[in-house]
mmCIF file of C-alpha atoms in Angstrom:
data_model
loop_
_atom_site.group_PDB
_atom_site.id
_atom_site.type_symbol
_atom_site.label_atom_id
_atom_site.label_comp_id
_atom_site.label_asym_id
_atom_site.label_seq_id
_atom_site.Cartn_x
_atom_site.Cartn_y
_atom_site.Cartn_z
ATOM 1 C CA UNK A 11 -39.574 22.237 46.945
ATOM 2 C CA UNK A 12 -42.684 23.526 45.113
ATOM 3 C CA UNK A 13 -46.349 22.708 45.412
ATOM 4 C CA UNK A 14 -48.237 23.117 41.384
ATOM 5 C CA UNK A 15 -51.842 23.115 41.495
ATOM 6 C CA UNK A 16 -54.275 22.551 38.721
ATOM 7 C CA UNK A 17 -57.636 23.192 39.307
ATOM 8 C CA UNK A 18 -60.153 21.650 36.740
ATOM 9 C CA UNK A 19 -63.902 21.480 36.177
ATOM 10 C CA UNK A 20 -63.702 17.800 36.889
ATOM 11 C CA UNK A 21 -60.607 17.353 39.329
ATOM 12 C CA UNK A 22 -57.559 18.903 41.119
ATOM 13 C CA UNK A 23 -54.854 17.961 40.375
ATOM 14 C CA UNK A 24 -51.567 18.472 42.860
ATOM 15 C CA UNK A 25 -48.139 17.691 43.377
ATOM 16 C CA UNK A 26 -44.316 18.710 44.996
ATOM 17 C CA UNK A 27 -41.877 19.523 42.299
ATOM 18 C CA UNK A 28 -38.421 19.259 42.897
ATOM 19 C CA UNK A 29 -36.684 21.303 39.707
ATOM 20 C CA UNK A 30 -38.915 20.377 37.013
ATOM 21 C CA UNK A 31 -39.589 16.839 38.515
ATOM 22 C CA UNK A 32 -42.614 15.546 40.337
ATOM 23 C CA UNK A 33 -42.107 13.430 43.279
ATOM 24 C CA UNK A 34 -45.255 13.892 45.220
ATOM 25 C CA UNK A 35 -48.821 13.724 43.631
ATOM 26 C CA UNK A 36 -52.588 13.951 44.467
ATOM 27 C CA UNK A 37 -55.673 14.041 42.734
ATOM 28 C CA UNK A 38 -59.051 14.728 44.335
ATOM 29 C CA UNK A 39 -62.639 15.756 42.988
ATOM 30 C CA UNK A 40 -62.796 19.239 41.936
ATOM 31 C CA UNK A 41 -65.771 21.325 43.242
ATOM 32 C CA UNK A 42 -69.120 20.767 43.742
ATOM 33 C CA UNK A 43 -71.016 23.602 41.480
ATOM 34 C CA UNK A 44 -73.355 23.685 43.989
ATOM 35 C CA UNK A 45 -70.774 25.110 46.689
ATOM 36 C CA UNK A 46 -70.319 29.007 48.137
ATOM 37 C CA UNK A 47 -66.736 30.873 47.319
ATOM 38 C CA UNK A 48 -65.955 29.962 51.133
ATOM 39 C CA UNK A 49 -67.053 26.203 50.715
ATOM 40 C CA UNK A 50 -64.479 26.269 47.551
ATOM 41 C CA UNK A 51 -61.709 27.553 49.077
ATOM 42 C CA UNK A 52 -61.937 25.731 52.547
ATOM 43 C CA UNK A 53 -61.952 22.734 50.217
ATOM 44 C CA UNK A 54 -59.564 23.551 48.906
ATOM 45 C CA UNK A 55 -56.982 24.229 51.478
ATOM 46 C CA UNK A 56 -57.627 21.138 53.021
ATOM 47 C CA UNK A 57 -56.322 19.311 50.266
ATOM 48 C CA UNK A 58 -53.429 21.301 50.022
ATOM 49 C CA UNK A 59 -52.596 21.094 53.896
ATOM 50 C CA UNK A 60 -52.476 17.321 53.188
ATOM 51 C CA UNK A 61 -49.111 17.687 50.961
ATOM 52 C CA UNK A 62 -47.714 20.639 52.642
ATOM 53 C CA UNK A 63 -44.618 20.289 54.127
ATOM 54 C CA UNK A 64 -41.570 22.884 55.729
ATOM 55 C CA UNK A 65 -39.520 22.181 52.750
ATOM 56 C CA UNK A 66 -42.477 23.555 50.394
ATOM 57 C CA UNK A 67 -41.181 27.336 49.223
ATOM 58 C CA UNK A 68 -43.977 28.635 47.355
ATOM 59 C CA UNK A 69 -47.378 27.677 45.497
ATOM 60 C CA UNK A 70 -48.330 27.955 41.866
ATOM 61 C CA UNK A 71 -52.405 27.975 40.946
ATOM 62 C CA UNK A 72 -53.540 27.646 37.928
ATOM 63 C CA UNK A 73 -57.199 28.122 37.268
ATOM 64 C CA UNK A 74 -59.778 27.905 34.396
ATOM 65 C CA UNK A 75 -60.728 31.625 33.904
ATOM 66 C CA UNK A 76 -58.718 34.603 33.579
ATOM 67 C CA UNK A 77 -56.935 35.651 36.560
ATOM 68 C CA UNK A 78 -55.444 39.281 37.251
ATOM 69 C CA UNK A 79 -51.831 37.764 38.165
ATOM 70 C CA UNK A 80 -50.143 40.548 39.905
ATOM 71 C CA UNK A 81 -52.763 40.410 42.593
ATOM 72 C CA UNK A 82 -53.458 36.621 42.328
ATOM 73 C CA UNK A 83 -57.759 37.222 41.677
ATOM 74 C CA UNK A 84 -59.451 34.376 39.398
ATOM 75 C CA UNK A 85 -62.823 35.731 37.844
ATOM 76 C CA UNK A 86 -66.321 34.598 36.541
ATOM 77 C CA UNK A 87 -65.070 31.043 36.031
ATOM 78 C CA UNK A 88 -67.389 29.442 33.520
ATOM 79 C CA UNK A 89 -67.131 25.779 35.218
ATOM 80 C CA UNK A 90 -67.011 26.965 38.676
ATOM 81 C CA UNK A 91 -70.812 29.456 39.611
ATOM 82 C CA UNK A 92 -69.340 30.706 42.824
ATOM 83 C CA UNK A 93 -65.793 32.306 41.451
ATOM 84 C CA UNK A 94 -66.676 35.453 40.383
ATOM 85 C CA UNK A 95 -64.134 37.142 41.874
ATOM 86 C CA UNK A 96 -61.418 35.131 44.055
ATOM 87 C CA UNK A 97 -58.415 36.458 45.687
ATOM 88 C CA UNK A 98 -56.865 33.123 45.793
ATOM 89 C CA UNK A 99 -53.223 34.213 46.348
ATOM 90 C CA UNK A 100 -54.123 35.977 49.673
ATOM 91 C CA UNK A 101 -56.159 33.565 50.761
ATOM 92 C CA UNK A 102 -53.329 30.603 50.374
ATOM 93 C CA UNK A 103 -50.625 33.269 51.531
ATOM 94 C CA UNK A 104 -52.492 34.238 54.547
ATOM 95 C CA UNK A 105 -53.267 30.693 55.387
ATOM 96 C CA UNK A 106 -50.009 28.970 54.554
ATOM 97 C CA UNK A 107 -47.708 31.154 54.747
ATOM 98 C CA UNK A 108 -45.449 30.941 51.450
ATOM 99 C CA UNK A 109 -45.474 32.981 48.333
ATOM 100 C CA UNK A 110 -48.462 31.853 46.193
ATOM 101 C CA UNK A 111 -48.548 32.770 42.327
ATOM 102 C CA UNK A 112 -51.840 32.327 40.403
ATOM 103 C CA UNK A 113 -52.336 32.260 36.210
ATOM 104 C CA UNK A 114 -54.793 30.597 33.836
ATOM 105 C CA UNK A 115 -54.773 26.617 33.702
ATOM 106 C CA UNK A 116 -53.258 26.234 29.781
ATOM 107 C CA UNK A 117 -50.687 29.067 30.493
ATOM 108 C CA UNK A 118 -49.325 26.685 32.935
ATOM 109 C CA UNK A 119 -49.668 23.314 30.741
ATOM 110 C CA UNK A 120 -48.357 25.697 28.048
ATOM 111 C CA UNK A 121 -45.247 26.756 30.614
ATOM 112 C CA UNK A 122 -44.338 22.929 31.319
ATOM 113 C CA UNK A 123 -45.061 21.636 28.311
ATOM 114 C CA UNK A 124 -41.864 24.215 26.828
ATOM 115 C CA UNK A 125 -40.136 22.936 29.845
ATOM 116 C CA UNK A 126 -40.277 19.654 28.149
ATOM 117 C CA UNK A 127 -39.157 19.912 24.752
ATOM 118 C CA UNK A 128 -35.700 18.615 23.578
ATOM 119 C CA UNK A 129 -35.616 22.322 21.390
ATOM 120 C CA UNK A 130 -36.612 25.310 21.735
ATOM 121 C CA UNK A 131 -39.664 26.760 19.893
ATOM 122 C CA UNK A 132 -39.758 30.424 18.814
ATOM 123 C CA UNK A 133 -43.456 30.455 19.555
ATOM 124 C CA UNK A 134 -45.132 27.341 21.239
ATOM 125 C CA UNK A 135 -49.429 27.268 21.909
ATOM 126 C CA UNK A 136 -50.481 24.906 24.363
ATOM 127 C CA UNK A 137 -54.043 23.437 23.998
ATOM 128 C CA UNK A 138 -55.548 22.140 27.180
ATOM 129 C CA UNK A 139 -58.368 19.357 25.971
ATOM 130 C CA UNK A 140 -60.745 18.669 29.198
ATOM 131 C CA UNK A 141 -63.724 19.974 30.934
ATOM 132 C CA UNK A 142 -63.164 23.124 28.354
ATOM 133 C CA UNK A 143 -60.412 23.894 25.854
ATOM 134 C CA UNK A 144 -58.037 26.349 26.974
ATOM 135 C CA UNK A 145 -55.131 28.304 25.061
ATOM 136 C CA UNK A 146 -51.333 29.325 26.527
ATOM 137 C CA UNK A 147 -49.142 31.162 24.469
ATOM 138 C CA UNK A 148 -44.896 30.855 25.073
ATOM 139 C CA UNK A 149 -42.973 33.317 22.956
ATOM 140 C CA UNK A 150 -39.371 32.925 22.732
ATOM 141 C CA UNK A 151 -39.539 31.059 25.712
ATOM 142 C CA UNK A 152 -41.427 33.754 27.919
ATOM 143 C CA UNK A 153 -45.244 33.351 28.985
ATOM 144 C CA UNK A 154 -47.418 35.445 27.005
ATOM 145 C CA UNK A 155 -50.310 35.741 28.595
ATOM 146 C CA UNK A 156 -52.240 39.812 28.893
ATOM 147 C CA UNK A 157 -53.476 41.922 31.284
ATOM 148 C CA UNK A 158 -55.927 39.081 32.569
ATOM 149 C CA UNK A 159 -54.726 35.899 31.372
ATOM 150 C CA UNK A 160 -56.859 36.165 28.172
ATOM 151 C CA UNK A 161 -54.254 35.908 25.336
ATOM 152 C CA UNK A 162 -55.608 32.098 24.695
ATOM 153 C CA UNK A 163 -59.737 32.752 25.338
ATOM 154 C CA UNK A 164 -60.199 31.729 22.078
ATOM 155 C CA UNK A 165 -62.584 28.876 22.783
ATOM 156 C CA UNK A 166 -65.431 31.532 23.372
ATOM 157 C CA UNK A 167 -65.131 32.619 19.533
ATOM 158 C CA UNK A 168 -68.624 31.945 18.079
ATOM 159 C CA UNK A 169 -68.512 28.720 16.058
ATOM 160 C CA UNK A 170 -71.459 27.071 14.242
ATOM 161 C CA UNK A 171 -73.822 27.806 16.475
ATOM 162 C CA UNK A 172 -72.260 28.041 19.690
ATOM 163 C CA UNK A 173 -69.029 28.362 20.527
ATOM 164 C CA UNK A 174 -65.489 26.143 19.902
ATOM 165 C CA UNK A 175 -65.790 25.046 23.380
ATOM 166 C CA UNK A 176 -68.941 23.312 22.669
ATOM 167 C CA UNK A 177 -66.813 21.281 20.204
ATOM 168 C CA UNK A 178 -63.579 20.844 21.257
ATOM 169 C CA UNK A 179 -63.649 20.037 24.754
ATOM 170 C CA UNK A 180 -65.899 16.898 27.037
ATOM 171 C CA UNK A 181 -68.781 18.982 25.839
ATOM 172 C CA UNK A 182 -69.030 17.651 22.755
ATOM 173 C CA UNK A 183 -68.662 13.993 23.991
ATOM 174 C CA UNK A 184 -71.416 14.467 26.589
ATOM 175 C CA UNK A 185 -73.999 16.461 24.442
ATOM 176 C CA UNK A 186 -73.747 12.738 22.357
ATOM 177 C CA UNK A 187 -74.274 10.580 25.152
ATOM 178 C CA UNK A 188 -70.830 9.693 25.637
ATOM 179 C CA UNK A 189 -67.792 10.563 27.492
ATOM 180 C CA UNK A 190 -64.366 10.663 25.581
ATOM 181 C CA UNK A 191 -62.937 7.868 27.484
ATOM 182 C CA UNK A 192 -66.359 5.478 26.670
ATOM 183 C CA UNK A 193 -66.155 6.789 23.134
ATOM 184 C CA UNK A 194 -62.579 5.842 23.127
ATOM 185 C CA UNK A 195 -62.831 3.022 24.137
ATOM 186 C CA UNK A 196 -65.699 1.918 21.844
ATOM 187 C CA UNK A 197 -63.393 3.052 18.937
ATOM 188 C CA UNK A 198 -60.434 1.026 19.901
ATOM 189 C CA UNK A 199 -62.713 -2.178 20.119
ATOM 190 C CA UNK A 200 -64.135 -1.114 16.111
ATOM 191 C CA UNK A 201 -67.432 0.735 16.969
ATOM 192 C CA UNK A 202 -68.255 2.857 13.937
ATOM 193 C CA UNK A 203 -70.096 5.017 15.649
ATOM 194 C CA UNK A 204 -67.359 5.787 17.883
ATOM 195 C CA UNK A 205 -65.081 5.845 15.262
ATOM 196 C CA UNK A 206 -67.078 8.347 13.592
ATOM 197 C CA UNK A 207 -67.659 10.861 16.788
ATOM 198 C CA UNK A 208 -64.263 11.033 17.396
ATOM 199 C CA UNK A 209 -63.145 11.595 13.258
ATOM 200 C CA UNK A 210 -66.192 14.743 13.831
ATOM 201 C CA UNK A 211 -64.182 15.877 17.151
ATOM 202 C CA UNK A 212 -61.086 15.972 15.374
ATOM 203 C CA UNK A 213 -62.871 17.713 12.054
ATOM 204 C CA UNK A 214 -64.038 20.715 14.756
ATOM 205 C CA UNK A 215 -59.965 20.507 16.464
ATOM 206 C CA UNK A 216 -58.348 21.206 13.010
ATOM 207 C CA UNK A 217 -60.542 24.182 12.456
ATOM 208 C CA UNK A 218 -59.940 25.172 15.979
ATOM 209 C CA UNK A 219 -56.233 24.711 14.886
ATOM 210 C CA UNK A 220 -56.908 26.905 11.966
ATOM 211 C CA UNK A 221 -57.538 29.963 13.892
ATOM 212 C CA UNK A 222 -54.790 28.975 16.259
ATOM 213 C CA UNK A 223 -52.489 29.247 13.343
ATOM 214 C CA UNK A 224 -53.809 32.790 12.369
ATOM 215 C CA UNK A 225 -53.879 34.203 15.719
ATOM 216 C CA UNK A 226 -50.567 32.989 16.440
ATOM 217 C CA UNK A 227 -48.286 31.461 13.743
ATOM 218 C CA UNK A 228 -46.857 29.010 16.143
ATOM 219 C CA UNK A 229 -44.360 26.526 15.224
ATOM 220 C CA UNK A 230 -45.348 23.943 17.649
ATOM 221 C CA UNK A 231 -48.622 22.981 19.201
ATOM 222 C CA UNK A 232 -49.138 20.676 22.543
ATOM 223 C CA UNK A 233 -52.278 18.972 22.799
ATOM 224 C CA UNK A 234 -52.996 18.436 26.896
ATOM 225 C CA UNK A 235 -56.061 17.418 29.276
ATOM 226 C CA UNK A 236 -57.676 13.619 29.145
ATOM 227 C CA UNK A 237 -58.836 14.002 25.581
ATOM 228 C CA UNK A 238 -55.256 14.115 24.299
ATOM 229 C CA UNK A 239 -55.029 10.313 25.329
ATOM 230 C CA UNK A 240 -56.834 9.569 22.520
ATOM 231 C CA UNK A 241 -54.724 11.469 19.817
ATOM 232 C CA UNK A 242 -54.425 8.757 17.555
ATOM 233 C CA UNK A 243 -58.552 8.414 17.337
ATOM 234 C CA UNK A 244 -58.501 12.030 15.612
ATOM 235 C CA UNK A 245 -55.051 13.214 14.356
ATOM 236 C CA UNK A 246 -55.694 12.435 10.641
ATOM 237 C CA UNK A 247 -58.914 14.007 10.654
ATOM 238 C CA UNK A 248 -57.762 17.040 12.836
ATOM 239 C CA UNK A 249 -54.384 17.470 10.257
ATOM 240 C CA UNK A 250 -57.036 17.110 7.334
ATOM 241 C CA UNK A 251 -59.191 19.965 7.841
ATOM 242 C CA UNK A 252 -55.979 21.978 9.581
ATOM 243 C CA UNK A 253 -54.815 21.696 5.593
ATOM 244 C CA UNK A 254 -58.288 22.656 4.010
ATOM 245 C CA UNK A 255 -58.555 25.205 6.157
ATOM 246 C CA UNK A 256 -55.287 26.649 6.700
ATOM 247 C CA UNK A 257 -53.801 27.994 3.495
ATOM 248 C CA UNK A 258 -50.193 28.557 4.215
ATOM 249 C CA UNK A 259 -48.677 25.480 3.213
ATOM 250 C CA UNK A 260 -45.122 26.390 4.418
ATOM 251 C CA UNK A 261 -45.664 27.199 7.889
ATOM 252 C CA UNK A 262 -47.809 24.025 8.086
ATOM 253 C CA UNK A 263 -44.459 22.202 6.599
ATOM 254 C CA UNK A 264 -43.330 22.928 9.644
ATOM 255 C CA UNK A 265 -45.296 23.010 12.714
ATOM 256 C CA UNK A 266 -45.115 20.352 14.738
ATOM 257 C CA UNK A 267 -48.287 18.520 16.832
ATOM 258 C CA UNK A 268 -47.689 16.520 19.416
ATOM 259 C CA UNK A 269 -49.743 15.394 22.350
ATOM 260 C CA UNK A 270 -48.431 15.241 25.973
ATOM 261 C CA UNK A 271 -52.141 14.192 28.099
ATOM 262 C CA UNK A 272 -49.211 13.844 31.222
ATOM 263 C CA UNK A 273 -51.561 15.047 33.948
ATOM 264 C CA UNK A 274 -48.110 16.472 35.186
ATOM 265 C CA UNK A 275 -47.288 18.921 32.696
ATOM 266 C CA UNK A 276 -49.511 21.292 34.114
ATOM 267 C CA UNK A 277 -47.766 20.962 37.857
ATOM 268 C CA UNK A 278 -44.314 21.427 36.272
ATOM 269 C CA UNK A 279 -45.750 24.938 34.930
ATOM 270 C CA UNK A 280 -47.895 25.831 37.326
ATOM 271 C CA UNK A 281 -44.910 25.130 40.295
ATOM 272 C CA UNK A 282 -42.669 27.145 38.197
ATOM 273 C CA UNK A 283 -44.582 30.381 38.177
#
């Protein structure tokens, strides 16, 4: 048995995995930006105690910042002010006893998300849609992910004026007064506002998608995190500039979108670190 962890601005996500399927989950507020480092991690070890169990084997974090993964250390995490430097895996390992492995939140949606497909892809980009927007990169199967976890920090490229983030992500739901759930669900009952903000979000996605595509040729993307729920609210729009944008019609022929907003994709990867 394996205990995957997926720590989000917003919430934690947590569950046992048995092989590649969940059987136990848990979701609880994420942290309070107001709390220390120690407040953080006592936090969070109480939730974890709460599923732990003598059949669990090991523990597999991911976080939402780069993370040295050899040693298990999370830094500066944009969403959470008090993890500048974190050494989660000794902290868990010291505390709970069990192996604990620690990567970047979309490398492990990215890792389950491959675990999922009926095929294999020769190069499959993850795209975690939430709190931020987050990039994993599987090669051939493998994890591709740097010295620090930052092969997919692409959502910090400058981008109008700010950044992608600012666009593709909650951000740009909440700047507007909305959240992407309200918005969606103004859409779905014919609000042409709503309609509107989400055809914009998915304008800003497909030129996110564009530089996705340069960066890393992939022949499948997986759109995760809450706003993936509401794929069919901004597909056309998103595929639509991905074509203006994106020049190379044949490897667009190709490549294949899907969204998979399972809040236990992420589990599946990060348990299988």
């Amino acid at each position: 048995m394996l205990l995957g962890i997926d720590i989000g601005g917003t919430t934690i996500h947590m569950g046992l995995v048995k092989g590649s399927v969940l059987v136990v989950e848990k979701t609880v507020p994420s942290f309070d930006r107001n709390w220390s480092q120690q407040q953080t991690l006592d936090y969070l070890c109480d939730k974890i105690s709460a599923l732990m169990c003598p059949e669990v084997e090991r523990i597999g974090v991911g976080v939402p910042t780069l993370v040295d993964p050899a040693k298990g250390i999370a830094y500066q995490a944009a969403n959470i002010p008090s993890w500048d430097e974190v050494p989660i895996k000794d902290v868990l390992q010291t505390r709970f006893g069990v192996p604990v492995s620690v990567n970047n939140d979309s490398n492990c949606f990215a890792l389950g998300a491959a675990a999922c497909q009926e095929k294999a892809h020769n190069i499959l980009v993850g795209i975690t849609l939430g709190t931020g927007v987050g990039v994993g990169v599987i090669v051939n199967g493998k994890l591709c992910d740097g010295s620090h976890c930052g092969v997919g920090e692409i959502g910090a490229l400058p981008y109008l004026e700010e950044d992608f983030e600012a666009y593709c992500s909650k951000k740009f739901f909440h700047v507007r007064g909305h959240s992407p759930r309200s918005a969606a669900e103004a859409a779905e009952s014919g609000n042409p506002e709503a309609i509107a903000l989400y055809k914009a979000f998915g304008e800003h996605l497909g030129m996110f998608l564009s530089v996705v595509m340069y960066a890393y040729d992939p022949d499948c993307v997986v759109l995760g995190g809450g706003i993936a729920r509401s794929y069919a609210l901004f597909h056309e729009s998103m595929w639509n500039t991905l074509r203006e944008k994106y020049p190379y019609t044949r490897a667009l022929s190709s490549l294949c979108i899907q969204a998979m907003p399972e809040e236990e994709i992420a589990l599946v990867g990060a348990a299988s670190l």
